[in-house]
């Protein structure tokens, strides 16, 4: 199952680059041109707050075209579209419709990728942070407590001054 954030980014990219074929997980040998390949993104986990942790994602998405300039132009068009949306990707639900929230990405990058001498490959590089809550068990609540302030062992010593 694809994570909601990743699915939302893929949806945004395919909307920004109409007519570009998507591939996931594996690339066939006779893939269509132009196309995107969406490998799993890389991420690092960090503690974030007392109630959450953070994943910092880095995702290089190869773009295949007939030559490097066309691949670069497709990736640059997606990056430009992302910037015009202030780097906010609308989150979508399982039905593919917007849920009313957004995911802010960091500035996108476009790179030429050398894929074993294959011409026409560029990379769209995306970075973002995802905060998620820690799992919390419901702890039993304290319903009643007793303070015994008259206990001589817990009471401060009295001085001669009073």
PDB file of C-alpha atoms in Angstrom, residues 8-160:
ATOM      1  CA  UNK A   8      -0.581  12.556  -3.279  1.00  0.00           C
ATOM      2  CA  UNK A   9       2.806  13.588  -4.695  1.00  0.00           C
ATOM      3  CA  UNK A  10       2.485  11.068  -7.542  1.00  0.00           C
ATOM      4  CA  UNK A  11      -1.021  12.366  -8.278  1.00  0.00           C
ATOM      5  CA  UNK A  12       0.266  15.953  -8.337  1.00  0.00           C
ATOM      6  CA  UNK A  13       3.219  15.101 -10.627  1.00  0.00           C
ATOM      7  CA  UNK A  14       1.062  13.201 -13.110  1.00  0.00           C
ATOM      8  CA  UNK A  15      -1.394  16.112 -13.178  1.00  0.00           C
ATOM      9  CA  UNK A  16       1.434  18.597 -13.829  1.00  0.00           C
ATOM     10  CA  UNK A  17       2.992  16.477 -16.610  1.00  0.00           C
ATOM     11  CA  UNK A  18       0.011  15.257 -18.603  1.00  0.00           C
ATOM     12  CA  UNK A  19       0.701  12.475 -21.077  1.00  0.00           C
ATOM     13  CA  UNK A  20       3.789  11.134 -19.270  1.00  0.00           C
ATOM     14  CA  UNK A  21       3.524   7.420 -18.433  1.00  0.00           C
ATOM     15  CA  UNK A  22       4.094   6.339 -14.830  1.00  0.00           C
ATOM     16  CA  UNK A  23       5.944   3.226 -13.677  1.00  0.00           C
ATOM     17  CA  UNK A  24       6.100   1.919 -10.126  1.00  0.00           C
ATOM     18  CA  UNK A  25       8.414  -0.571  -8.419  1.00  0.00           C
ATOM     19  CA  UNK A  26       9.916  -2.026 -11.664  1.00  0.00           C
ATOM     20  CA  UNK A  27      10.693  -0.628 -15.095  1.00  0.00           C
ATOM     21  CA  UNK A  28       9.937  -2.931 -18.051  1.00  0.00           C
ATOM     22  CA  UNK A  29      12.551  -3.116 -20.796  1.00  0.00           C
ATOM     23  CA  UNK A  30      10.181  -1.705 -23.414  1.00  0.00           C
ATOM     24  CA  UNK A  31       8.908   1.238 -21.349  1.00  0.00           C
ATOM     25  CA  UNK A  32       7.072   4.175 -22.917  1.00  0.00           C
ATOM     26  CA  UNK A  33       8.767   7.494 -23.609  1.00  0.00           C
ATOM     27  CA  UNK A  34       8.279   9.982 -21.939  1.00  0.00           C
ATOM     28  CA  UNK A  35       7.805   8.383 -18.536  1.00  0.00           C
ATOM     29  CA  UNK A  36       8.349   8.709 -14.804  1.00  0.00           C
ATOM     30  CA  UNK A  37       9.703   5.966 -12.594  1.00  0.00           C
ATOM     31  CA  UNK A  38       8.552   6.182  -8.983  1.00  0.00           C
ATOM     32  CA  UNK A  39      10.928   4.140  -6.809  1.00  0.00           C
ATOM     33  CA  UNK A  40      10.388   4.092  -3.038  1.00  0.00           C
ATOM     34  CA  UNK A  41      11.705   7.306  -1.453  1.00  0.00           C
ATOM     35  CA  UNK A  42      14.597   7.293   0.997  1.00  0.00           C
ATOM     36  CA  UNK A  43      14.001   8.576   4.507  1.00  0.00           C
ATOM     37  CA  UNK A  44      15.567   9.036   7.918  1.00  0.00           C
ATOM     38  CA  UNK A  45      13.642   8.927  11.197  1.00  0.00           C
ATOM     39  CA  UNK A  46      14.174  11.452  13.988  1.00  0.00           C
ATOM     40  CA  UNK A  47      12.610  12.263  17.323  1.00  0.00           C
ATOM     41  CA  UNK A  48      10.654  15.471  16.870  1.00  0.00           C
ATOM     42  CA  UNK A  49       8.621  16.487  19.907  1.00  0.00           C
ATOM     43  CA  UNK A  50       7.556  14.786  23.120  1.00  0.00           C
ATOM     44  CA  UNK A  51       4.514  13.439  21.276  1.00  0.00           C
ATOM     45  CA  UNK A  52       5.792  12.863  17.731  1.00  0.00           C
ATOM     46  CA  UNK A  53       8.604  11.660  15.513  1.00  0.00           C
ATOM     47  CA  UNK A  54       9.633  12.864  12.067  1.00  0.00           C
ATOM     48  CA  UNK A  55      10.574  11.222   8.790  1.00  0.00           C
ATOM     49  CA  UNK A  56      12.790  13.347   6.499  1.00  0.00           C
ATOM     50  CA  UNK A  57      12.197  12.132   2.935  1.00  0.00           C
ATOM     51  CA  UNK A  58      14.403  12.462  -0.123  1.00  0.00           C
ATOM     52  CA  UNK A  59      12.937  11.177  -3.373  1.00  0.00           C
ATOM     53  CA  UNK A  60      14.729  11.132  -6.706  1.00  0.00           C
ATOM     54  CA  UNK A  61      12.196  10.445  -9.457  1.00  0.00           C
ATOM     55  CA  UNK A  62      13.787   9.595 -12.834  1.00  0.00           C
ATOM     56  CA  UNK A  63      12.209  11.168 -15.914  1.00  0.00           C
ATOM     57  CA  UNK A  64      12.818   9.396 -19.229  1.00  0.00           C
ATOM     58  CA  UNK A  65      12.539  11.128 -22.610  1.00  0.00           C
ATOM     59  CA  UNK A  66      14.158  10.956 -26.067  1.00  0.00           C
ATOM     60  CA  UNK A  67      17.058  13.189 -25.026  1.00  0.00           C
ATOM     61  CA  UNK A  68      18.406  14.923 -21.914  1.00  0.00           C
ATOM     62  CA  UNK A  69      16.914  18.313 -22.762  1.00  0.00           C
ATOM     63  CA  UNK A  70      13.376  16.905 -23.079  1.00  0.00           C
ATOM     64  CA  UNK A  71      13.710  14.910 -19.847  1.00  0.00           C
ATOM     65  CA  UNK A  72      15.050  18.017 -18.117  1.00  0.00           C
ATOM     66  CA  UNK A  73      12.163  20.115 -19.509  1.00  0.00           C
ATOM     67  CA  UNK A  74       9.532  17.682 -18.147  1.00  0.00           C
ATOM     68  CA  UNK A  75      11.158  17.651 -14.695  1.00  0.00           C
ATOM     69  CA  UNK A  76      11.546  21.448 -14.744  1.00  0.00           C
ATOM     70  CA  UNK A  77       7.876  21.881 -15.682  1.00  0.00           C
ATOM     71  CA  UNK A  78       6.808  19.793 -12.670  1.00  0.00           C
ATOM     72  CA  UNK A  79       9.174  21.758 -10.407  1.00  0.00           C
ATOM     73  CA  UNK A  80       7.779  25.044 -11.765  1.00  0.00           C
ATOM     74  CA  UNK A  81       4.189  23.888 -11.224  1.00  0.00           C
ATOM     75  CA  UNK A  82       5.054  22.836  -7.674  1.00  0.00           C
ATOM     76  CA  UNK A  83       6.538  26.282  -6.975  1.00  0.00           C
ATOM     77  CA  UNK A  84       3.419  28.034  -8.337  1.00  0.00           C
ATOM     78  CA  UNK A  85       1.429  26.065  -5.734  1.00  0.00           C
ATOM     79  CA  UNK A  86       3.854  27.362  -3.083  1.00  0.00           C
ATOM     80  CA  UNK A  87       5.263  23.826  -2.800  1.00  0.00           C
ATOM     81  CA  UNK A  88       2.008  22.564  -1.257  1.00  0.00           C
ATOM     82  CA  UNK A  89       0.727  19.261  -2.621  1.00  0.00           C
ATOM     83  CA  UNK A  90      -2.966  18.649  -1.888  1.00  0.00           C
ATOM     84  CA  UNK A  91      -3.397  15.417   0.074  1.00  0.00           C
ATOM     85  CA  UNK A  92      -5.799  12.929  -1.492  1.00  0.00           C
ATOM     86  CA  UNK A  93      -7.844  10.181   0.097  1.00  0.00           C
ATOM     87  CA  UNK A  94      -8.093   6.534  -0.951  1.00  0.00           C
ATOM     88  CA  UNK A  95     -10.752   7.571  -3.487  1.00  0.00           C
ATOM     89  CA  UNK A  96      -8.286   9.981  -5.189  1.00  0.00           C
ATOM     90  CA  UNK A  97     -10.168  13.095  -4.106  1.00  0.00           C
ATOM     91  CA  UNK A  98      -8.643  15.970  -2.092  1.00  0.00           C
ATOM     92  CA  UNK A  99      -9.155  15.729   1.670  1.00  0.00           C
ATOM     93  CA  UNK A 100      -8.716  19.458   2.316  1.00  0.00           C
ATOM     94  CA  UNK A 101      -5.167  19.309   3.678  1.00  0.00           C
ATOM     95  CA  UNK A 102      -1.785  19.861   2.067  1.00  0.00           C
ATOM     96  CA  UNK A 103       1.792  18.664   2.301  1.00  0.00           C
ATOM     97  CA  UNK A 104       4.518  21.314   2.050  1.00  0.00           C
ATOM     98  CA  UNK A 105       7.643  20.217   0.223  1.00  0.00           C
ATOM     99  CA  UNK A 106      11.038  21.884   0.280  1.00  0.00           C
ATOM    100  CA  UNK A 107      12.433  23.475  -2.893  1.00  0.00           C
ATOM    101  CA  UNK A 108      12.504  20.897  -5.723  1.00  0.00           C
ATOM    102  CA  UNK A 109      15.670  20.117  -7.647  1.00  0.00           C
ATOM    103  CA  UNK A 110      16.188  19.004 -11.243  1.00  0.00           C
ATOM    104  CA  UNK A 111      19.311  17.001 -12.080  1.00  0.00           C
ATOM    105  CA  UNK A 112      20.716  15.199 -15.069  1.00  0.00           C
ATOM    106  CA  UNK A 113      21.002  11.511 -14.210  1.00  0.00           C
ATOM    107  CA  UNK A 114      23.456   9.180 -15.909  1.00  0.00           C
ATOM    108  CA  UNK A 115      21.657   5.840 -16.090  1.00  0.00           C
ATOM    109  CA  UNK A 116      24.430   3.562 -17.411  1.00  0.00           C
ATOM    110  CA  UNK A 117      24.916   5.550 -20.606  1.00  0.00           C
ATOM    111  CA  UNK A 118      21.196   5.805 -21.363  1.00  0.00           C
ATOM    112  CA  UNK A 119      20.463   9.231 -22.876  1.00  0.00           C
ATOM    113  CA  UNK A 120      17.372  11.193 -21.989  1.00  0.00           C
ATOM    114  CA  UNK A 121      17.248  10.809 -18.213  1.00  0.00           C
ATOM    115  CA  UNK A 122      16.699  13.623 -15.711  1.00  0.00           C
ATOM    116  CA  UNK A 123      15.859  13.482 -12.039  1.00  0.00           C
ATOM    117  CA  UNK A 124      13.201  15.373 -10.152  1.00  0.00           C
ATOM    118  CA  UNK A 125      14.403  15.487  -6.528  1.00  0.00           C
ATOM    119  CA  UNK A 126      11.882  16.195  -3.779  1.00  0.00           C
ATOM    120  CA  UNK A 127      12.439  16.661  -0.047  1.00  0.00           C
ATOM    121  CA  UNK A 128       9.883  16.919   2.766  1.00  0.00           C
ATOM    122  CA  UNK A 129       9.375  16.189   6.431  1.00  0.00           C
ATOM    123  CA  UNK A 130       6.493  14.143   7.754  1.00  0.00           C
ATOM    124  CA  UNK A 131       5.522  14.339  11.408  1.00  0.00           C
ATOM    125  CA  UNK A 132       3.667  11.441  12.992  1.00  0.00           C
ATOM    126  CA  UNK A 133       2.420  10.852  16.531  1.00  0.00           C
ATOM    127  CA  UNK A 134       3.928   8.249  18.809  1.00  0.00           C
ATOM    128  CA  UNK A 135       1.723   5.306  19.639  1.00  0.00           C
ATOM    129  CA  UNK A 136       0.223   5.914  23.053  1.00  0.00           C
ATOM    130  CA  UNK A 137      -1.518   3.406  25.272  1.00  0.00           C
ATOM    131  CA  UNK A 138      -4.337   4.682  27.411  1.00  0.00           C
ATOM    132  CA  UNK A 139      -2.944   4.827  30.922  1.00  0.00           C
ATOM    133  CA  UNK A 140      -5.249   4.294  33.875  1.00  0.00           C
ATOM    134  CA  UNK A 141      -6.237   7.606  35.377  1.00  0.00           C
ATOM    135  CA  UNK A 142      -5.724   8.354  39.053  1.00  0.00           C
ATOM    136  CA  UNK A 143      -9.219   8.677  40.418  1.00  0.00           C
ATOM    137  CA  UNK A 144      -8.485   9.475  44.057  1.00  0.00           C
ATOM    138  CA  UNK A 145      -5.456  10.336  46.124  1.00  0.00           C
ATOM    139  CA  UNK A 146      -4.878  11.116  49.767  1.00  0.00           C
ATOM    140  CA  UNK A 147      -2.427  13.639  51.129  1.00  0.00           C
ATOM    141  CA  UNK A 148      -1.544  13.137  54.756  1.00  0.00           C
ATOM    142  CA  UNK A 149      -0.028  16.457  55.760  1.00  0.00           C
ATOM    143  CA  UNK A 150      -0.276  15.720  59.457  1.00  0.00           C
ATOM    144  CA  UNK A 151       2.296  12.944  59.331  1.00  0.00           C
ATOM    145  CA  UNK A 152       5.196  14.073  61.596  1.00  0.00           C
ATOM    146  CA  UNK A 153       7.761  12.334  59.357  1.00  0.00           C
ATOM    147  CA  UNK A 154       6.796  14.366  56.308  1.00  0.00           C
ATOM    148  CA  UNK A 155       6.126  17.646  58.111  1.00  0.00           C
ATOM    149  CA  UNK A 156       8.941  20.244  58.192  1.00  0.00           C
ATOM    150  CA  UNK A 157      10.613  20.685  61.566  1.00  0.00           C
ATOM    151  CA  UNK A 158       9.385  23.519  63.688  1.00  0.00           C
ATOM    152  CA  UNK A 159      11.853  26.070  64.921  1.00  0.00           C
ATOM    153  CA  UNK A 160      11.886  27.891  68.263  1.00  0.00           C
TER     154      UNK A 160
END
